[in-house]
Amino acid sequence: MVRTATGGAGSGTATAGDRLVSIGTVLSQLRDEFPEVTISKIRFLEAEGLVEPRRTASGYRKFSPEDVERLAAVLRMQRDHYLPLKVIREHLDALARGEQVKLPAPGRRRDLLDGLLDSPSDEGDGERPTAARLGRAELVAAAGVTEAELVEWESYGLIGESEGGGYDAESVNVARIVADLGRFGLEPRHLRAVKASADREAGLIEQVVAPLRRHRNPQTRVHAEDTAAELAQLSVRLHAALVQTALGIRLP
């Protein structure tokens, strides 16, 4: 039975009688069914809130049998049903509530942007579109910015339409962050270096995952997207750590 994740740093420390195991042991237990799983992958799923291992007094991760079972369920939904992590989290939460969950047929490829934007309720304001691709008016409304601001940001390359037309889901987040930075006096011209750095980081990640994306095995191609997500998160964490070190402060 899959449970809702418990534990974590704020949920007490591990004790000897809990039958808890280290992340290395978890890796060994999962490797038979999921040979491509890595410690980095497990940490990534933890960071995404899919599992919350307990911590010892020294800060080491300790996983319960339920944690291992939950990780296996997550990996299975990714491998067999190609579900994005947000949808997997919703399914696990529903199972924990005792609800029935209907999964797509095995092998059906799901767009990895599915579910990144919440579906507006019938009574909601409808500001967050449900499609993975947003129209121009939808982006402006969802981000709470003006058309003039969007035009200026596009001129500096901070936001742009996708090859197939429209804007991807992350453009909403980019627009909101650029707007927030603008309140501190940072103009789009100041952010060109940030965009150039992000493009270089994306290029490095693409070099790593490109061979996986070209693989004939569809499961390997899906694994490429998971790997890209892991690398992107590590890149963001490194960037934050470097900025923090350069400023001599601790970020919240």
PDB file of C-alpha atoms in Angstrom:
ATOM      1  CA  MET A   1       0.000   0.000   0.000  1.00  0.00           C
ATOM      2  CA  VAL A   2       1.309   3.430  -0.917  1.00  0.00           C
ATOM      3  CA  ARG A   3       1.174   6.000   1.832  1.00  0.00           C
ATOM      4  CA  THR A   4       1.444   9.726   2.091  1.00  0.00           C
ATOM      5  CA  ALA A   5       5.038  10.717   2.798  1.00  0.00           C
ATOM      6  CA  THR A   6       5.868  11.326   6.414  1.00  0.00           C
ATOM      7  CA  GLY A   7       9.001  12.109   8.271  1.00  0.00           C
ATOM      8  CA  GLY A   8      11.540  14.658   7.160  1.00  0.00           C
ATOM      9  CA  ALA A   9      13.758  16.926   9.163  1.00  0.00           C
ATOM     10  CA  GLY A  10      10.867  18.371  11.059  1.00  0.00           C
ATOM     11  CA  SER A  11       9.310  15.079  12.063  1.00  0.00           C
ATOM     12  CA  GLY A  12      11.776  13.823  14.640  1.00  0.00           C
ATOM     13  CA  THR A  13      14.939  11.788  14.430  1.00  0.00           C
ATOM     14  CA  ALA A  14      15.311   8.136  13.563  1.00  0.00           C
ATOM     15  CA  THR A  15      15.530   5.452  16.221  1.00  0.00           C
ATOM     16  CA  ALA A  16      17.170   2.039  16.088  1.00  0.00           C
ATOM     17  CA  GLY A  17      13.888   0.141  16.168  1.00  0.00           C
ATOM     18  CA  ASP A  18      12.317   1.830  13.154  1.00  0.00           C
ATOM     19  CA  ARG A  19      13.779  -0.603  10.570  1.00  0.00           C
ATOM     20  CA  LEU A  20      15.130   2.424   8.731  1.00  0.00           C
ATOM     21  CA  VAL A  21      17.810   2.104   6.055  1.00  0.00           C
ATOM     22  CA  SER A  22      20.320   4.424   4.417  1.00  0.00           C
ATOM     23  CA  ILE A  23      19.969   5.917   0.948  1.00  0.00           C
ATOM     24  CA  GLY A  24      22.624   3.470  -0.291  1.00  0.00           C
ATOM     25  CA  THR A  25      20.536   0.531   0.886  1.00  0.00           C
ATOM     26  CA  VAL A  26      17.450   2.027  -0.770  1.00  0.00           C
ATOM     27  CA  LEU A  27      19.404   2.255  -4.010  1.00  0.00           C
ATOM     28  CA  SER A  28      20.341  -1.427  -3.768  1.00  0.00           C
ATOM     29  CA  GLN A  29      16.735  -2.425  -3.097  1.00  0.00           C
ATOM     30  CA  LEU A  30      15.428  -0.462  -6.083  1.00  0.00           C
ATOM     31  CA  ARG A  31      18.146  -1.354  -8.568  1.00  0.00           C
ATOM     32  CA  ASP A  32      16.757  -4.818  -9.385  1.00  0.00           C
ATOM     33  CA  GLU A  33      13.594  -3.330 -10.855  1.00  0.00           C
ATOM     34  CA  PHE A  34      14.973   0.100 -11.764  1.00  0.00           C
ATOM     35  CA  PRO A  35      18.595  -0.359 -12.936  1.00  0.00           C
ATOM     36  CA  GLU A  36      18.898   3.277 -14.025  1.00  0.00           C
ATOM     37  CA  VAL A  37      17.991   4.766 -10.630  1.00  0.00           C
ATOM     38  CA  THR A  38      20.724   6.756  -8.892  1.00  0.00           C
ATOM     39  CA  ILE A  39      21.244   8.392  -5.511  1.00  0.00           C
ATOM     40  CA  SER A  40      20.898  11.728  -7.304  1.00  0.00           C
ATOM     41  CA  LYS A  41      17.505  10.614  -8.592  1.00  0.00           C
ATOM     42  CA  ILE A  42      16.312   9.657  -5.098  1.00  0.00           C
ATOM     43  CA  ARG A  43      17.461  13.005  -3.727  1.00  0.00           C
ATOM     44  CA  PHE A  44      15.701  14.756  -6.600  1.00  0.00           C
ATOM     45  CA  LEU A  45      12.422  12.983  -5.817  1.00  0.00           C
ATOM     46  CA  GLU A  46      12.851  13.993  -2.189  1.00  0.00           C
ATOM     47  CA  ALA A  47      13.408  17.620  -3.206  1.00  0.00           C
ATOM     48  CA  GLU A  48      10.229  17.443  -5.292  1.00  0.00           C
ATOM     49  CA  GLY A  49       8.245  16.280  -2.264  1.00  0.00           C
ATOM     50  CA  LEU A  50       7.567  12.747  -3.492  1.00  0.00           C
ATOM     51  CA  VAL A  51       9.156  11.200  -0.409  1.00  0.00           C
ATOM     52  CA  GLU A  52      10.239  12.587   2.963  1.00  0.00           C
ATOM     53  CA  PRO A  53      12.787  10.357   4.712  1.00  0.00           C
ATOM     54  CA  ARG A  54      13.494  10.810   8.379  1.00  0.00           C
ATOM     55  CA  ARG A  55      16.775  12.286   9.547  1.00  0.00           C
ATOM     56  CA  THR A  56      19.158  11.086  12.212  1.00  0.00           C
ATOM     57  CA  ALA A  57      20.515  13.471  14.821  1.00  0.00           C
ATOM     58  CA  SER A  58      23.532  13.854  12.523  1.00  0.00           C
ATOM     59  CA  GLY A  59      21.325  14.746   9.568  1.00  0.00           C
ATOM     60  CA  TYR A  60      21.626  11.506   7.598  1.00  0.00           C
ATOM     61  CA  ARG A  61      18.618  10.346   5.582  1.00  0.00           C
ATOM     62  CA  LYS A  62      16.870   7.218   6.842  1.00  0.00           C
ATOM     63  CA  PHE A  63      14.151   5.531   4.794  1.00  0.00           C
ATOM     64  CA  SER A  64      11.363   3.313   6.109  1.00  0.00           C
ATOM     65  CA  PRO A  65       9.972   0.335   4.144  1.00  0.00           C
ATOM     66  CA  GLU A  66       6.993   2.564   3.277  1.00  0.00           C
ATOM     67  CA  ASP A  67       9.346   5.186   1.879  1.00  0.00           C
ATOM     68  CA  VAL A  68      10.995   2.577  -0.334  1.00  0.00           C
ATOM     69  CA  GLU A  69       7.599   1.343  -1.499  1.00  0.00           C
ATOM     70  CA  ARG A  70       6.538   4.896  -2.304  1.00  0.00           C
ATOM     71  CA  LEU A  71       9.714   5.514  -4.302  1.00  0.00           C
ATOM     72  CA  ALA A  72       9.113   2.320  -6.246  1.00  0.00           C
ATOM     73  CA  ALA A  73       5.560   3.452  -7.000  1.00  0.00           C
ATOM     74  CA  VAL A  74       6.833   6.809  -8.276  1.00  0.00           C
ATOM     75  CA  LEU A  75       9.456   5.190 -10.495  1.00  0.00           C
ATOM     76  CA  ARG A  76       6.912   2.683 -11.788  1.00  0.00           C
ATOM     77  CA  MET A  77       4.443   5.426 -12.768  1.00  0.00           C
ATOM     78  CA  GLN A  78       7.219   7.248 -14.581  1.00  0.00           C
ATOM     79  CA  ARG A  79       8.473   4.152 -16.363  1.00  0.00           C
ATOM     80  CA  ASP A  80       5.184   2.503 -17.259  1.00  0.00           C
ATOM     81  CA  HIS A  81       2.839   5.451 -17.662  1.00  0.00           C
ATOM     82  CA  TYR A  82       5.150   8.389 -18.464  1.00  0.00           C
ATOM     83  CA  LEU A  83       3.459  10.605 -15.886  1.00  0.00           C
ATOM     84  CA  PRO A  84       4.917  13.978 -14.827  1.00  0.00           C
ATOM     85  CA  LEU A  85       5.833  14.292 -11.157  1.00  0.00           C
ATOM     86  CA  LYS A  86       2.951  16.614 -10.243  1.00  0.00           C
ATOM     87  CA  VAL A  87       0.419  14.097 -11.546  1.00  0.00           C
ATOM     88  CA  ILE A  88       2.208  11.264  -9.736  1.00  0.00           C
ATOM     89  CA  ARG A  89       2.042  13.233  -6.493  1.00  0.00           C
ATOM     90  CA  GLU A  90      -1.689  13.768  -6.949  1.00  0.00           C
ATOM     91  CA  HIS A  91      -2.222  10.053  -7.606  1.00  0.00           C
ATOM     92  CA  LEU A  92      -0.276   9.064  -4.496  1.00  0.00           C
ATOM     93  CA  ASP A  93      -2.202  11.541  -2.354  1.00  0.00           C
ATOM     94  CA  ALA A  94      -5.471  10.141  -3.712  1.00  0.00           C
ATOM     95  CA  LEU A  95      -4.364   6.565  -2.966  1.00  0.00           C
ATOM     96  CA  ALA A  96      -3.435   7.601   0.569  1.00  0.00           C
ATOM     97  CA  ARG A  97      -6.993   8.909   1.004  1.00  0.00           C
ATOM     98  CA  GLY A  98      -8.324   5.532  -0.108  1.00  0.00           C
ATOM     99  CA  GLU A  99      -9.539   6.790  -3.477  1.00  0.00           C
ATOM    100  CA  GLN A 100      -9.427   4.818  -6.696  1.00  0.00           C
ATOM    101  CA  VAL A 101      -6.917   6.110  -9.244  1.00  0.00           C
ATOM    102  CA  LYS A 102      -7.166   5.452 -12.968  1.00  0.00           C
ATOM    103  CA  LEU A 103      -3.800   5.457 -14.694  1.00  0.00           C
ATOM    104  CA  PRO A 104      -3.305   5.889 -18.450  1.00  0.00           C
ATOM    105  CA  ALA A 105      -2.583   2.767 -20.462  1.00  0.00           C
ATOM    106  CA  PRO A 106       1.022   1.562 -20.066  1.00  0.00           C
ATOM    107  CA  GLY A 107       3.301   2.928 -22.724  1.00  0.00           C
ATOM    108  CA  ARG A 108       1.206   6.008 -23.475  1.00  0.00           C
ATOM    109  CA  ARG A 109       3.523   9.006 -23.730  1.00  0.00           C
ATOM    110  CA  ARG A 110       2.378  11.960 -21.680  1.00  0.00           C
ATOM    111  CA  ASP A 111       3.537  15.524 -22.332  1.00  0.00           C
ATOM    112  CA  LEU A 112       5.894  16.404 -19.496  1.00  0.00           C
ATOM    113  CA  LEU A 113       4.222  19.820 -19.225  1.00  0.00           C
ATOM    114  CA  ASP A 114       0.870  18.210 -18.424  1.00  0.00           C
ATOM    115  CA  GLY A 115      -0.379  19.347 -15.047  1.00  0.00           C
ATOM    116  CA  LEU A 116       2.183  22.130 -14.575  1.00  0.00           C
ATOM    117  CA  LEU A 117      -0.646  24.631 -14.624  1.00  0.00           C
ATOM    118  CA  ASP A 118      -3.584  23.962 -12.352  1.00  0.00           C
ATOM    119  CA  SER A 119      -6.966  23.598 -13.970  1.00  0.00           C
ATOM    120  CA  PRO A 120      -9.180  26.499 -12.979  1.00  0.00           C
ATOM    121  CA  SER A 121     -12.348  25.529 -11.179  1.00  0.00           C
ATOM    122  CA  ASP A 122     -15.755  26.315 -12.580  1.00  0.00           C
ATOM    123  CA  GLU A 123     -16.023  29.097 -10.043  1.00  0.00           C
ATOM    124  CA  GLY A 124     -12.449  30.375 -10.342  1.00  0.00           C
ATOM    125  CA  ASP A 125     -11.138  33.411 -12.103  1.00  0.00           C
ATOM    126  CA  GLY A 126      -9.681  31.339 -14.922  1.00  0.00           C
ATOM    127  CA  GLU A 127      -6.358  33.186 -14.846  1.00  0.00           C
ATOM    128  CA  ARG A 128      -4.293  30.018 -15.122  1.00  0.00           C
ATOM    129  CA  PRO A 129      -4.883  28.273 -18.469  1.00  0.00           C
ATOM    130  CA  THR A 130      -5.008  24.503 -18.586  1.00  0.00           C
ATOM    131  CA  ALA A 131      -3.086  24.060 -21.851  1.00  0.00           C
ATOM    132  CA  ALA A 132       0.642  23.448 -21.920  1.00  0.00           C
ATOM    133  CA  ARG A 133       0.875  26.209 -24.535  1.00  0.00           C
ATOM    134  CA  LEU A 134      -0.443  29.648 -23.677  1.00  0.00           C
ATOM    135  CA  GLY A 135      -1.610  32.375 -25.992  1.00  0.00           C
ATOM    136  CA  ARG A 136      -0.271  35.893 -25.604  1.00  0.00           C
ATOM    137  CA  ALA A 137      -3.337  37.206 -23.803  1.00  0.00           C
ATOM    138  CA  GLU A 138      -3.332  34.165 -21.514  1.00  0.00           C
ATOM    139  CA  LEU A 139       0.295  34.735 -20.552  1.00  0.00           C
ATOM    140  CA  VAL A 140      -0.301  38.406 -19.772  1.00  0.00           C
ATOM    141  CA  ALA A 141      -3.347  37.567 -17.633  1.00  0.00           C
ATOM    142  CA  ALA A 142      -1.724  34.622 -15.820  1.00  0.00           C
ATOM    143  CA  ALA A 143       1.466  36.530 -14.984  1.00  0.00           C
ATOM    144  CA  GLY A 144      -0.316  39.755 -14.057  1.00  0.00           C
ATOM    145  CA  VAL A 145       1.830  41.896 -16.364  1.00  0.00           C
ATOM    146  CA  THR A 146       1.116  44.348 -19.157  1.00  0.00           C
ATOM    147  CA  GLU A 147       1.426  43.882 -22.910  1.00  0.00           C
ATOM    148  CA  ALA A 148       4.058  46.633 -22.999  1.00  0.00           C
ATOM    149  CA  GLU A 149       6.178  44.824 -20.414  1.00  0.00           C
ATOM    150  CA  LEU A 150       5.944  41.575 -22.357  1.00  0.00           C
ATOM    151  CA  VAL A 151       7.025  43.332 -25.571  1.00  0.00           C
ATOM    152  CA  GLU A 152      10.067  44.813 -23.814  1.00  0.00           C
ATOM    153  CA  TRP A 153      11.077  41.488 -22.228  1.00  0.00           C
ATOM    154  CA  GLU A 154      10.791  39.771 -25.594  1.00  0.00           C
ATOM    155  CA  SER A 155      13.055  42.386 -27.170  1.00  0.00           C
ATOM    156  CA  TYR A 156      15.769  41.395 -24.686  1.00  0.00           C
ATOM    157  CA  GLY A 157      15.218  37.677 -25.209  1.00  0.00           C
ATOM    158  CA  LEU A 158      13.978  37.014 -21.668  1.00  0.00           C
ATOM    159  CA  ILE A 159      10.726  35.494 -22.946  1.00  0.00           C
ATOM    160  CA  GLY A 160       9.900  34.103 -26.351  1.00  0.00           C
ATOM    161  CA  GLU A 161       7.320  32.026 -28.160  1.00  0.00           C
ATOM    162  CA  SER A 162       7.938  28.319 -28.604  1.00  0.00           C
ATOM    163  CA  GLU A 163       8.754  26.880 -32.006  1.00  0.00           C
ATOM    164  CA  GLY A 164       5.234  25.555 -32.367  1.00  0.00           C
ATOM    165  CA  GLY A 165       3.699  28.859 -31.380  1.00  0.00           C
ATOM    166  CA  GLY A 166       2.476  30.110 -28.032  1.00  0.00           C
ATOM    167  CA  TYR A 167       4.323  30.200 -24.734  1.00  0.00           C
ATOM    168  CA  ASP A 168       5.266  27.302 -22.493  1.00  0.00           C
ATOM    169  CA  ALA A 169       4.047  27.018 -18.916  1.00  0.00           C
ATOM    170  CA  GLU A 170       7.312  28.235 -17.389  1.00  0.00           C
ATOM    171  CA  SER A 171       6.968  31.566 -19.204  1.00  0.00           C
ATOM    172  CA  VAL A 172       4.426  32.579 -16.564  1.00  0.00           C
ATOM    173  CA  ASN A 173       6.993  32.042 -13.829  1.00  0.00           C
ATOM    174  CA  VAL A 174       9.693  33.884 -15.800  1.00  0.00           C
ATOM    175  CA  ALA A 175       7.392  36.854 -16.356  1.00  0.00           C
ATOM    176  CA  ARG A 176       6.489  37.090 -12.686  1.00  0.00           C
ATOM    177  CA  ILE A 177      10.134  36.934 -11.571  1.00  0.00           C
ATOM    178  CA  VAL A 178      11.233  39.564 -14.105  1.00  0.00           C
ATOM    179  CA  ALA A 179       8.407  41.801 -12.889  1.00  0.00           C
ATOM    180  CA  ASP A 180       9.453  41.303  -9.254  1.00  0.00           C
ATOM    181  CA  LEU A 181      13.067  42.153 -10.084  1.00  0.00           C
ATOM    182  CA  GLY A 182      11.862  45.271 -11.848  1.00  0.00           C
ATOM    183  CA  ARG A 183      10.439  46.558  -8.578  1.00  0.00           C
ATOM    184  CA  PHE A 184      14.014  46.692  -7.277  1.00  0.00           C
ATOM    185  CA  GLY A 185      15.183  48.718 -10.243  1.00  0.00           C
ATOM    186  CA  LEU A 186      16.598  45.813 -12.257  1.00  0.00           C
ATOM    187  CA  GLU A 187      15.675  46.444 -15.885  1.00  0.00           C
ATOM    188  CA  PRO A 188      15.561  43.861 -18.686  1.00  0.00           C
ATOM    189  CA  ARG A 189      18.928  45.071 -20.008  1.00  0.00           C
ATOM    190  CA  HIS A 190      20.448  44.136 -16.658  1.00  0.00           C
ATOM    191  CA  LEU A 191      19.104  40.599 -16.968  1.00  0.00           C
ATOM    192  CA  ARG A 192      20.655  39.754 -20.333  1.00  0.00           C
ATOM    193  CA  ALA A 193      23.697  38.264 -18.587  1.00  0.00           C
ATOM    194  CA  VAL A 194      21.412  36.047 -16.501  1.00  0.00           C
ATOM    195  CA  LYS A 195      19.675  34.827 -19.655  1.00  0.00           C
ATOM    196  CA  ALA A 196      22.996  34.158 -21.383  1.00  0.00           C
ATOM    197  CA  SER A 197      24.190  32.159 -18.375  1.00  0.00           C
ATOM    198  CA  ALA A 198      20.966  30.139 -18.331  1.00  0.00           C
ATOM    199  CA  ASP A 199      21.355  29.376 -22.040  1.00  0.00           C
ATOM    200  CA  ARG A 200      24.898  28.111 -21.461  1.00  0.00           C
ATOM    201  CA  GLU A 201      23.755  25.901 -18.579  1.00  0.00           C
ATOM    202  CA  ALA A 202      20.938  24.523 -20.720  1.00  0.00           C
ATOM    203  CA  GLY A 203      23.473  23.759 -23.440  1.00  0.00           C
ATOM    204  CA  LEU A 204      25.590  21.748 -21.015  1.00  0.00           C
ATOM    205  CA  ILE A 205      22.559  19.767 -19.858  1.00  0.00           C
ATOM    206  CA  GLU A 206      21.530  19.140 -23.462  1.00  0.00           C
ATOM    207  CA  GLN A 207      24.971  17.658 -24.185  1.00  0.00           C
ATOM    208  CA  VAL A 208      24.423  15.122 -21.401  1.00  0.00           C
ATOM    209  CA  VAL A 209      20.876  14.078 -22.294  1.00  0.00           C
ATOM    210  CA  ALA A 210      21.024  14.311 -26.102  1.00  0.00           C
ATOM    211  CA  PRO A 211      22.266  10.706 -26.549  1.00  0.00           C
ATOM    212  CA  LEU A 212      19.442   9.463 -24.296  1.00  0.00           C
ATOM    213  CA  ARG A 213      16.834  11.427 -26.244  1.00  0.00           C
ATOM    214  CA  ARG A 214      17.984   9.814 -29.482  1.00  0.00           C
ATOM    215  CA  HIS A 215      17.794   6.292 -28.060  1.00  0.00           C
ATOM    216  CA  ARG A 216      15.444   3.828 -29.734  1.00  0.00           C
ATOM    217  CA  ASN A 217      14.033   2.638 -26.405  1.00  0.00           C
ATOM    218  CA  PRO A 218      11.099   4.920 -25.426  1.00  0.00           C
ATOM    219  CA  GLN A 219      11.761   4.316 -21.715  1.00  0.00           C
ATOM    220  CA  THR A 220      15.301   5.604 -22.173  1.00  0.00           C
ATOM    221  CA  ARG A 221      13.964   8.698 -23.918  1.00  0.00           C
ATOM    222  CA  VAL A 222      11.648   9.361 -20.974  1.00  0.00           C
ATOM    223  CA  HIS A 223      14.585   8.816 -18.641  1.00  0.00           C
ATOM    224  CA  ALA A 224      16.336  11.602 -20.561  1.00  0.00           C
ATOM    225  CA  GLU A 225      13.659  14.062 -19.455  1.00  0.00           C
ATOM    226  CA  ASP A 226      14.009  12.964 -15.828  1.00  0.00           C
ATOM    227  CA  THR A 227      17.774  13.342 -16.096  1.00  0.00           C
ATOM    228  CA  ALA A 228      17.401  16.812 -17.596  1.00  0.00           C
ATOM    229  CA  ALA A 229      15.117  17.802 -14.715  1.00  0.00           C
ATOM    230  CA  GLU A 230      17.633  16.502 -12.158  1.00  0.00           C
ATOM    231  CA  LEU A 231      20.501  18.348 -13.812  1.00  0.00           C
ATOM    232  CA  ALA A 232      18.457  21.532 -14.044  1.00  0.00           C
ATOM    233  CA  GLN A 233      17.687  21.405 -10.342  1.00  0.00           C
ATOM    234  CA  LEU A 234      21.341  20.815  -9.480  1.00  0.00           C
ATOM    235  CA  SER A 235      22.315  23.711 -11.718  1.00  0.00           C
ATOM    236  CA  VAL A 236      19.842  26.012  -9.957  1.00  0.00           C
ATOM    237  CA  ARG A 237      21.133  24.912  -6.548  1.00  0.00           C
ATOM    238  CA  LEU A 238      24.725  25.529  -7.617  1.00  0.00           C
ATOM    239  CA  HIS A 239      23.832  28.976  -8.944  1.00  0.00           C
ATOM    240  CA  ALA A 240      22.108  29.873  -5.675  1.00  0.00           C
ATOM    241  CA  ALA A 241      25.069  28.601  -3.643  1.00  0.00           C
ATOM    242  CA  LEU A 242      27.544  30.597  -5.728  1.00  0.00           C
ATOM    243  CA  VAL A 243      25.513  33.796  -5.422  1.00  0.00           C
ATOM    244  CA  GLN A 244      25.178  33.214  -1.693  1.00  0.00           C
ATOM    245  CA  THR A 245      28.945  32.697  -1.368  1.00  0.00           C
ATOM    246  CA  ALA A 246      29.737  35.775  -3.446  1.00  0.00           C
ATOM    247  CA  LEU A 247      27.467  37.973  -1.321  1.00  0.00           C
ATOM    248  CA  GLY A 248      28.514  36.400   1.955  1.00  0.00           C
ATOM    249  CA  ILE A 249      24.919  35.838   3.031  1.00  0.00           C
ATOM    250  CA  ARG A 250      22.605  32.944   3.692  1.00  0.00           C
ATOM    251  CA  LEU A 251      19.618  32.743   1.373  1.00  0.00           C
ATOM    252  CA  PRO A 252      16.247  31.822   2.939  1.00  0.00           C
TER     253      PRO A 252
END
